[in-house]
């Protein structure tokens, strides 16, 4: 009760109570579509107040998401590592475990924004919105796997532009076949242009949430959970980086294919599902904000951070992509820009984007870039940390 009272007092300071609507980013709105209310009636029967408060906190963090059934994968991944179940099992379980962790990070940054205000909250959201990609890139850099870094970042951009947006527009077109499906062309044009220029514009005039939204966690509780979820994300990301080559050999897939296609799809599954859900509700501006905004954030934030960290670690990292990678990126941006220029969606537009992603995926599947040392395109460097 005391934490809720404090939350409301802080919310008043930042004008977040009814009468003054608070803004969310598209990333927050996408993740919120996966949240659900949890029945806490049984908690009132717990006699001990301290235990009741603890269980209520666990309920708010772990059970108020539709992805709560995937949380056991986090523990199973850790157990598989220490019990030596095999690196492929560790890789698969770690990927699955990253899905609910990414959604909960968005939830926790949103809770903290109630107390810090929109400026700091927006900064936290921009940072933790792509924390999985950042951590995987940093850990891969630490192990000298430059190709994994470049391919995973490229794959995230391609996945957001083609797969997420294409699937959303296609399903929205089928679900709303006889309805008008408009979207803001300004947002689409700005983001596709900024993908070329690596400059981002935040135009979220329509992203105003309900006025009766209030925090469910106290500030200290949200910060502790955020630190814990970040540590778990870092741990599982480390497992993914260290076992990706074992998975590549077991599945007979190139590391470049796994990095460009598989990692982005699984790592951003929660955000992607949210984008599709809003598209089905014919809220295409939010869908565009999620897909285009995430691609732009990666190009302007995650990529520069990776280059800076590589430079500080003395790793000669360049972003010179080969012909297939450069052509795929250019094609994705070009097709997306032309598809979104009219301001009204149709299921055929989504189908075009999905087919484009399928063609690119097949190209990376067929072309296996194996180095002379048999490292399957993963260039290892001796890094002194």
Tab-separated table of C-alpha atoms in Angstrom:
chain	number	residue	atom	x	y	z
A	1	UNK	CA	0.000	0.000	0.000
A	2	UNK	CA	2.816	2.378	0.858
A	3	UNK	CA	4.550	1.766	-2.483
A	4	UNK	CA	1.304	2.391	-4.374
A	5	UNK	CA	0.763	5.650	-2.479
A	6	UNK	CA	4.289	6.757	-3.265
A	7	UNK	CA	3.770	5.794	-6.907
A	8	UNK	CA	0.710	7.988	-7.160
A	9	UNK	CA	2.516	10.888	-5.498
A	10	UNK	CA	5.357	10.606	-7.995
A	11	UNK	CA	2.863	10.308	-10.819
A	12	UNK	CA	1.249	13.575	-9.733
A	13	UNK	CA	4.632	15.290	-9.889
A	14	UNK	CA	5.036	14.210	-13.485
A	15	UNK	CA	1.403	14.918	-14.412
A	16	UNK	CA	0.614	11.294	-15.082
A	17	UNK	CA	-2.670	10.894	-13.230
A	18	UNK	CA	-6.094	11.248	-14.902
A	19	UNK	CA	-6.466	14.564	-16.616
A	20	UNK	CA	-2.998	14.581	-18.106
A	21	UNK	CA	-2.410	11.698	-20.554
A	22	UNK	CA	0.992	10.102	-20.702
A	23	UNK	CA	2.730	9.209	-23.939
A	24	UNK	CA	4.139	5.827	-24.843
A	25	UNK	CA	6.491	4.834	-27.568
A	26	UNK	CA	5.373	2.314	-30.156
A	27	UNK	CA	7.665	-0.231	-28.500
A	28	UNK	CA	5.796	0.148	-25.194
A	29	UNK	CA	2.427	-0.150	-26.901
A	30	UNK	CA	3.553	-3.249	-28.795
A	31	UNK	CA	4.678	-5.010	-25.625
A	32	UNK	CA	1.551	-3.944	-23.720
A	33	UNK	CA	-0.582	-5.894	-26.186
A	34	UNK	CA	0.928	-9.088	-24.756
A	35	UNK	CA	-0.019	-8.259	-21.186
A	36	UNK	CA	-2.990	-9.643	-19.329
A	37	UNK	CA	-4.674	-9.219	-15.999
A	38	UNK	CA	-3.874	-11.864	-13.409
A	39	UNK	CA	-6.289	-13.154	-10.771
A	40	UNK	CA	-4.860	-12.072	-7.441
A	41	UNK	CA	-7.882	-13.034	-5.327
A	42	UNK	CA	-6.019	-15.903	-3.673
A	43	UNK	CA	-3.331	-13.520	-2.439
A	44	UNK	CA	-5.797	-11.838	-0.076
A	45	UNK	CA	-6.093	-15.105	1.827
A	46	UNK	CA	-2.389	-15.135	2.740
A	47	UNK	CA	-2.241	-14.184	6.453
A	48	UNK	CA	1.304	-12.807	6.541
A	49	UNK	CA	1.442	-9.255	5.180
A	50	UNK	CA	5.106	-9.458	4.139
A	51	UNK	CA	4.564	-12.733	2.284
A	52	UNK	CA	1.399	-11.370	0.671
A	53	UNK	CA	3.289	-8.309	-0.552
A	54	UNK	CA	6.095	-10.473	-1.963
A	55	UNK	CA	3.683	-12.797	-3.780
A	56	UNK	CA	1.793	-9.809	-5.179
A	57	UNK	CA	5.051	-8.400	-6.519
A	58	UNK	CA	5.970	-11.706	-8.151
A	59	UNK	CA	2.479	-11.909	-9.614
A	60	UNK	CA	2.725	-8.417	-11.137
A	61	UNK	CA	6.094	-9.114	-12.741
A	62	UNK	CA	5.907	-12.763	-13.816
A	63	UNK	CA	2.253	-13.612	-14.381
A	64	UNK	CA	0.853	-10.485	-16.052
A	65	UNK	CA	2.202	-11.427	-19.461
A	66	UNK	CA	0.843	-13.866	-22.014
A	67	UNK	CA	4.389	-15.197	-22.360
A	68	UNK	CA	4.702	-16.382	-18.740
A	69	UNK	CA	4.686	-20.031	-19.906
A	70	UNK	CA	8.098	-19.416	-21.516
A	71	UNK	CA	9.806	-18.373	-18.263
A	72	UNK	CA	10.759	-21.985	-17.352
A	73	UNK	CA	13.018	-21.973	-20.412
A	74	UNK	CA	15.264	-19.488	-18.574
A	75	UNK	CA	15.862	-21.918	-15.718
A	76	UNK	CA	16.125	-24.865	-18.088
A	77	UNK	CA	18.807	-23.084	-20.126
A	78	UNK	CA	20.863	-22.455	-16.979
A	79	UNK	CA	20.360	-26.047	-15.828
A	80	UNK	CA	21.266	-27.414	-19.264
A	81	UNK	CA	24.522	-25.461	-19.137
A	82	UNK	CA	25.655	-26.748	-15.764
A	83	UNK	CA	24.350	-30.281	-16.289
A	84	UNK	CA	26.014	-30.504	-19.719
A	85	UNK	CA	22.889	-31.433	-21.661
A	86	UNK	CA	24.519	-30.393	-24.912
A	87	UNK	CA	25.251	-27.054	-26.519
A	88	UNK	CA	22.379	-27.290	-28.990
A	89	UNK	CA	19.878	-27.632	-26.130
A	90	UNK	CA	21.457	-24.652	-24.400
A	91	UNK	CA	21.192	-22.608	-27.605
A	92	UNK	CA	17.510	-23.433	-28.176
A	93	UNK	CA	16.440	-22.939	-24.561
A	94	UNK	CA	18.346	-19.660	-24.335
A	95	UNK	CA	16.619	-18.305	-27.437
A	96	UNK	CA	13.212	-19.256	-26.045
A	97	UNK	CA	14.044	-17.752	-22.657
A	98	UNK	CA	15.013	-14.427	-24.216
A	99	UNK	CA	11.466	-13.925	-25.557
A	100	UNK	CA	9.659	-13.256	-22.229
A	101	UNK	CA	12.690	-11.447	-20.810
A	102	UNK	CA	12.596	-8.901	-23.639
A	103	UNK	CA	8.882	-8.232	-23.036
A	104	UNK	CA	9.376	-7.832	-19.283
A	105	UNK	CA	12.236	-5.360	-19.823
A	106	UNK	CA	9.827	-3.171	-21.765
A	107	UNK	CA	7.256	-3.477	-18.970
A	108	UNK	CA	9.791	-2.518	-16.291
A	109	UNK	CA	11.141	0.497	-18.174
A	110	UNK	CA	7.548	1.665	-18.560
A	111	UNK	CA	7.011	1.313	-14.801
A	112	UNK	CA	10.163	3.303	-14.057
A	113	UNK	CA	9.012	6.031	-16.464
A	114	UNK	CA	6.109	6.757	-14.081
A	115	UNK	CA	8.633	8.112	-11.583
A	116	UNK	CA	11.364	9.558	-13.796
A	117	UNK	CA	9.174	11.389	-16.295
A	118	UNK	CA	8.972	11.105	-20.084
A	119	UNK	CA	12.525	12.244	-20.880
A	120	UNK	CA	14.404	9.693	-18.780
A	121	UNK	CA	11.702	7.120	-19.477
A	122	UNK	CA	12.137	7.576	-23.215
A	123	UNK	CA	15.900	7.201	-22.852
A	124	UNK	CA	15.461	3.982	-20.862
A	125	UNK	CA	13.041	2.652	-23.438
A	126	UNK	CA	15.391	3.443	-26.318
A	127	UNK	CA	18.222	1.713	-24.450
A	128	UNK	CA	16.419	-1.383	-23.212
A	129	UNK	CA	14.157	-1.690	-26.257
A	130	UNK	CA	17.034	-3.303	-28.139
A	131	UNK	CA	18.998	-4.584	-25.166
A	132	UNK	CA	19.060	-8.157	-26.496
A	133	UNK	CA	20.768	-7.064	-29.722
A	134	UNK	CA	23.177	-4.835	-27.785
A	135	UNK	CA	24.210	-7.557	-25.342
A	136	UNK	CA	24.605	-10.204	-28.043
A	137	UNK	CA	26.737	-7.789	-30.073
A	138	UNK	CA	28.939	-6.893	-27.089
A	139	UNK	CA	29.425	-10.516	-26.018
A	140	UNK	CA	30.185	-11.571	-29.580
A	141	UNK	CA	32.737	-8.765	-29.779
A	142	UNK	CA	34.312	-9.954	-26.548
A	143	UNK	CA	34.798	-13.399	-28.102
A	144	UNK	CA	36.044	-11.855	-31.341
A	145	UNK	CA	33.114	-13.096	-33.461
A	146	UNK	CA	32.883	-10.080	-35.729
A	147	UNK	CA	30.753	-11.809	-38.335
A	148	UNK	CA	28.111	-12.718	-35.766
A	149	UNK	CA	27.891	-9.069	-34.729
A	150	UNK	CA	27.463	-7.757	-38.257
A	151	UNK	CA	25.046	-10.465	-39.358
A	152	UNK	CA	22.837	-10.234	-36.266
A	153	UNK	CA	22.500	-6.458	-36.597
A	154	UNK	CA	21.805	-6.711	-40.316
A	155	UNK	CA	19.274	-9.461	-39.650
A	156	UNK	CA	17.442	-7.320	-37.099
A	157	UNK	CA	16.996	-4.531	-39.643
A	158	UNK	CA	15.843	-6.927	-42.372
A	159	UNK	CA	13.476	-8.715	-39.998
A	160	UNK	CA	11.795	-5.501	-38.858
A	161	UNK	CA	11.467	-4.010	-42.333
A	162	UNK	CA	10.289	-7.062	-44.218
A	163	UNK	CA	9.096	-9.885	-41.978
A	164	UNK	CA	7.416	-7.949	-39.150
A	165	UNK	CA	5.949	-5.203	-41.289
A	166	UNK	CA	5.043	-7.579	-44.109
A	167	UNK	CA	3.310	-10.087	-41.841
A	168	UNK	CA	1.451	-7.296	-40.062
A	169	UNK	CA	0.209	-5.664	-43.266
A	170	UNK	CA	-0.759	-8.999	-44.790
A	171	UNK	CA	-2.764	-10.192	-41.772
A	172	UNK	CA	-4.287	-6.736	-41.305
A	173	UNK	CA	-5.376	-6.761	-44.928
A	174	UNK	CA	-7.015	-10.168	-44.580
A	175	UNK	CA	-8.712	-9.311	-41.271
A	176	UNK	CA	-9.908	-5.895	-42.486
A	177	UNK	CA	-10.434	-6.735	-46.138
A	178	UNK	CA	-13.461	-4.465	-46.616
A	179	UNK	CA	-12.268	-1.709	-44.271
A	180	UNK	CA	-10.187	1.392	-44.904
A	181	UNK	CA	-6.599	0.765	-43.721
A	182	UNK	CA	-4.852	4.148	-43.494
A	183	UNK	CA	-1.507	5.013	-41.925
A	184	UNK	CA	0.647	8.092	-41.517
A	185	UNK	CA	2.845	8.434	-44.613
A	186	UNK	CA	4.994	11.026	-42.853
A	187	UNK	CA	6.152	8.449	-40.314
A	188	UNK	CA	6.854	5.924	-43.059
A	189	UNK	CA	8.777	8.362	-45.265
A	190	UNK	CA	10.815	9.791	-42.401
A	191	UNK	CA	11.901	6.410	-41.053
A	192	UNK	CA	12.794	4.918	-44.423
A	193	UNK	CA	14.812	8.022	-45.288
A	194	UNK	CA	16.543	7.986	-41.912
A	195	UNK	CA	17.540	4.389	-42.384
A	196	UNK	CA	19.737	5.743	-45.158
A	197	UNK	CA	20.969	8.694	-43.133
A	198	UNK	CA	21.071	6.985	-39.682
A	199	UNK	CA	19.124	9.839	-38.102
A	200	UNK	CA	15.925	9.206	-36.160
A	201	UNK	CA	12.809	11.309	-35.713
A	202	UNK	CA	10.348	10.566	-32.930
A	203	UNK	CA	6.849	11.389	-34.181
A	204	UNK	CA	4.396	9.812	-31.771
A	205	UNK	CA	1.590	12.354	-31.632
A	206	UNK	CA	-1.035	9.617	-31.755
A	207	UNK	CA	0.583	7.411	-29.127
A	208	UNK	CA	-1.337	8.654	-26.088
A	209	UNK	CA	-2.465	6.020	-23.630
A	210	UNK	CA	-5.530	5.844	-21.467
A	211	UNK	CA	-5.680	8.466	-18.750
A	212	UNK	CA	-6.383	6.007	-15.922
A	213	UNK	CA	-3.103	4.110	-16.303
A	214	UNK	CA	-1.154	3.873	-13.042
A	215	UNK	CA	2.034	2.096	-11.948
A	216	UNK	CA	1.749	-1.351	-10.417
A	217	UNK	CA	5.296	-1.479	-9.041
A	218	UNK	CA	7.189	0.816	-6.734
A	219	UNK	CA	10.297	2.579	-8.027
A	220	UNK	CA	12.796	0.521	-6.004
A	221	UNK	CA	11.015	-2.707	-6.884
A	222	UNK	CA	11.006	-1.869	-10.602
A	223	UNK	CA	14.727	-1.008	-10.511
A	224	UNK	CA	15.613	-4.276	-8.761
A	225	UNK	CA	13.580	-6.312	-11.243
A	226	UNK	CA	15.091	-4.384	-14.152
A	227	UNK	CA	18.603	-5.194	-12.938
A	228	UNK	CA	17.681	-8.869	-12.457
A	229	UNK	CA	16.037	-9.205	-15.878
A	230	UNK	CA	19.007	-7.487	-17.517
A	231	UNK	CA	21.424	-9.904	-15.844
A	232	UNK	CA	19.352	-12.883	-16.989
A	233	UNK	CA	19.231	-11.464	-20.515
A	234	UNK	CA	22.995	-11.042	-20.489
A	235	UNK	CA	23.453	-14.596	-19.185
A	236	UNK	CA	21.243	-16.191	-21.843
A	237	UNK	CA	22.746	-13.988	-24.561
A	238	UNK	CA	26.155	-15.272	-23.524
A	239	UNK	CA	24.903	-18.826	-23.890
A	240	UNK	CA	23.591	-18.018	-27.384
A	241	UNK	CA	26.908	-16.529	-28.509
A	242	UNK	CA	29.003	-19.376	-27.094
A	243	UNK	CA	26.834	-22.162	-28.571
A	244	UNK	CA	25.893	-20.733	-31.961
A	245	UNK	CA	28.648	-22.620	-33.765
A	246	UNK	CA	27.608	-25.933	-32.183
A	247	UNK	CA	24.047	-25.326	-33.362
A	248	UNK	CA	25.375	-24.453	-36.804
A	249	UNK	CA	27.254	-27.742	-37.080
A	250	UNK	CA	24.384	-29.817	-35.674
A	251	UNK	CA	21.736	-28.301	-37.969
A	252	UNK	CA	24.117	-28.005	-40.936
A	253	UNK	CA	23.287	-24.323	-41.295
A	254	UNK	CA	25.817	-21.559	-41.703
A	255	UNK	CA	26.453	-19.260	-38.756
A	256	UNK	CA	25.674	-16.306	-41.006
A	257	UNK	CA	22.216	-17.746	-41.764
A	258	UNK	CA	21.477	-18.334	-38.074
A	259	UNK	CA	22.721	-14.841	-37.164
A	260	UNK	CA	20.794	-13.037	-39.894
A	261	UNK	CA	17.552	-15.052	-39.918
A	262	UNK	CA	17.054	-17.033	-36.698
A	263	UNK	CA	18.450	-14.743	-33.987
A	264	UNK	CA	16.413	-11.633	-34.955
A	265	UNK	CA	13.168	-13.584	-35.335
A	266	UNK	CA	13.388	-15.233	-31.914
A	267	UNK	CA	15.055	-12.345	-30.099
A	268	UNK	CA	12.307	-9.889	-31.078
A	269	UNK	CA	9.390	-12.325	-31.054
A	270	UNK	CA	7.485	-10.507	-28.290
A	271	UNK	CA	7.753	-7.137	-29.999
A	272	UNK	CA	6.859	-8.673	-33.349
A	273	UNK	CA	3.760	-10.357	-31.940
A	274	UNK	CA	2.616	-7.042	-30.512
A	275	UNK	CA	3.013	-5.348	-33.883
A	276	UNK	CA	0.862	-8.016	-35.542
A	277	UNK	CA	-1.821	-7.730	-32.848
A	278	UNK	CA	-2.159	-3.982	-33.377
A	279	UNK	CA	-2.230	-4.497	-37.140
A	280	UNK	CA	-5.145	-6.896	-36.763
A	281	UNK	CA	-6.936	-4.108	-34.881
A	282	UNK	CA	-6.260	-1.806	-37.867
A	283	UNK	CA	-3.893	0.382	-35.804
A	284	UNK	CA	-1.223	0.510	-38.468
A	285	UNK	CA	0.544	3.624	-37.187
A	286	UNK	CA	1.613	1.695	-34.086
A	287	UNK	CA	2.727	-1.227	-36.245
A	288	UNK	CA	4.812	1.116	-38.394
A	289	UNK	CA	6.271	2.695	-35.284
A	290	UNK	CA	7.369	-0.705	-33.990
A	291	UNK	CA	8.861	-2.109	-37.196
A	292	UNK	CA	10.378	1.010	-38.749
A	293	UNK	CA	11.316	2.535	-35.399
A	294	UNK	CA	13.170	-0.584	-34.265
A	295	UNK	CA	15.087	-0.819	-37.542
A	296	UNK	CA	16.086	2.838	-37.253
A	297	UNK	CA	17.133	2.456	-33.602
A	298	UNK	CA	19.391	-0.442	-34.490
A	299	UNK	CA	21.020	1.461	-37.351
A	300	UNK	CA	21.581	4.654	-35.329
A	301	UNK	CA	22.164	3.291	-31.812
A	302	UNK	CA	23.183	-0.362	-31.657
A	303	UNK	CA	25.531	-0.254	-34.650
A	304	UNK	CA	27.473	2.852	-33.453
A	305	UNK	CA	27.688	1.426	-29.916
A	306	UNK	CA	29.139	-1.813	-31.304
A	307	UNK	CA	31.720	0.068	-33.347
A	308	UNK	CA	32.733	2.243	-30.378
A	309	UNK	CA	33.065	-0.759	-28.063
A	310	UNK	CA	35.104	-2.620	-30.666
A	311	UNK	CA	37.408	0.380	-30.992
A	312	UNK	CA	37.903	0.634	-27.213
A	313	UNK	CA	38.714	-3.086	-27.090
A	314	UNK	CA	41.245	-2.734	-29.887
A	315	UNK	CA	39.244	-4.865	-32.319
A	316	UNK	CA	39.555	-3.783	-35.974
A	317	UNK	CA	35.832	-3.896	-36.735
A	318	UNK	CA	34.587	-2.518	-40.029
A	319	UNK	CA	31.085	-2.604	-41.456
A	320	UNK	CA	32.066	-3.573	-44.987
A	321	UNK	CA	29.331	-5.992	-46.000
A	322	UNK	CA	29.699	-8.336	-48.934
A	323	UNK	CA	27.597	-7.978	-52.073
A	324	UNK	CA	24.739	-10.147	-50.799
A	325	UNK	CA	24.476	-8.326	-47.470
A	326	UNK	CA	24.677	-4.865	-49.028
A	327	UNK	CA	22.187	-5.768	-51.728
A	328	UNK	CA	19.773	-7.272	-49.194
A	329	UNK	CA	19.826	-4.143	-47.045
A	330	UNK	CA	19.379	-1.804	-50.022
A	331	UNK	CA	16.577	-3.963	-51.437
A	332	UNK	CA	14.758	-4.084	-48.081
A	333	UNK	CA	14.814	-0.298	-47.652
A	334	UNK	CA	13.862	0.331	-51.277
A	335	UNK	CA	10.943	-2.119	-51.316
A	336	UNK	CA	9.663	-0.832	-47.965
A	337	UNK	CA	9.833	2.796	-49.111
A	338	UNK	CA	7.906	2.129	-52.324
A	339	UNK	CA	5.371	-0.085	-50.552
A	340	UNK	CA	4.483	2.569	-47.974
A	341	UNK	CA	4.323	5.660	-50.180
A	342	UNK	CA	0.525	5.728	-50.715
A	343	UNK	CA	-0.779	6.004	-47.152
A	344	UNK	CA	-3.209	3.083	-47.335
A	345	UNK	CA	-2.469	-0.584	-46.775
A	346	UNK	CA	-3.568	-3.726	-48.580
A	347	UNK	CA	-2.761	-7.366	-47.974
A	348	UNK	CA	-0.819	-7.533	-51.250
A	349	UNK	CA	1.654	-4.973	-49.909
A	350	UNK	CA	2.359	-7.184	-46.939
A	351	UNK	CA	2.686	-10.192	-49.211
A	352	UNK	CA	5.321	-8.376	-51.282
A	353	UNK	CA	7.412	-7.652	-48.187
A	354	UNK	CA	7.125	-11.219	-46.889
A	355	UNK	CA	8.099	-12.677	-50.266
A	356	UNK	CA	11.075	-10.322	-50.415
A	357	UNK	CA	12.194	-11.552	-46.994
A	358	UNK	CA	11.724	-15.159	-48.122
A	359	UNK	CA	13.926	-14.590	-51.180
A	360	UNK	CA	16.662	-13.010	-49.065
A	361	UNK	CA	16.437	-15.868	-46.548
A	362	UNK	CA	16.819	-18.455	-49.306
A	363	UNK	CA	19.878	-16.608	-50.636
A	364	UNK	CA	21.579	-16.699	-47.242
A	365	UNK	CA	20.569	-20.341	-46.817
A	366	UNK	CA	22.069	-21.373	-50.159
A	367	UNK	CA	25.228	-19.264	-50.051
A	368	UNK	CA	27.391	-20.637	-47.249
A	369	UNK	CA	30.415	-18.467	-46.686
A	370	UNK	CA	33.005	-20.773	-45.203
A	371	UNK	CA	36.437	-19.498	-44.457
A	372	UNK	CA	39.579	-21.454	-45.168
A	373	UNK	CA	39.896	-22.428	-41.516
A	374	UNK	CA	36.410	-23.943	-41.437
A	375	UNK	CA	34.974	-21.250	-39.182
A	376	UNK	CA	31.903	-20.862	-41.410
A	377	UNK	CA	32.359	-17.189	-41.919
A	378	UNK	CA	32.979	-16.369	-38.252
A	379	UNK	CA	36.255	-14.499	-37.976
A	380	UNK	CA	37.778	-15.060	-34.533
A	381	UNK	CA	40.177	-12.548	-33.057
A	382	UNK	CA	42.286	-12.879	-29.953
A	383	UNK	CA	40.835	-10.281	-27.620
A	384	UNK	CA	42.611	-9.296	-24.437
A	385	UNK	CA	40.082	-8.191	-21.804
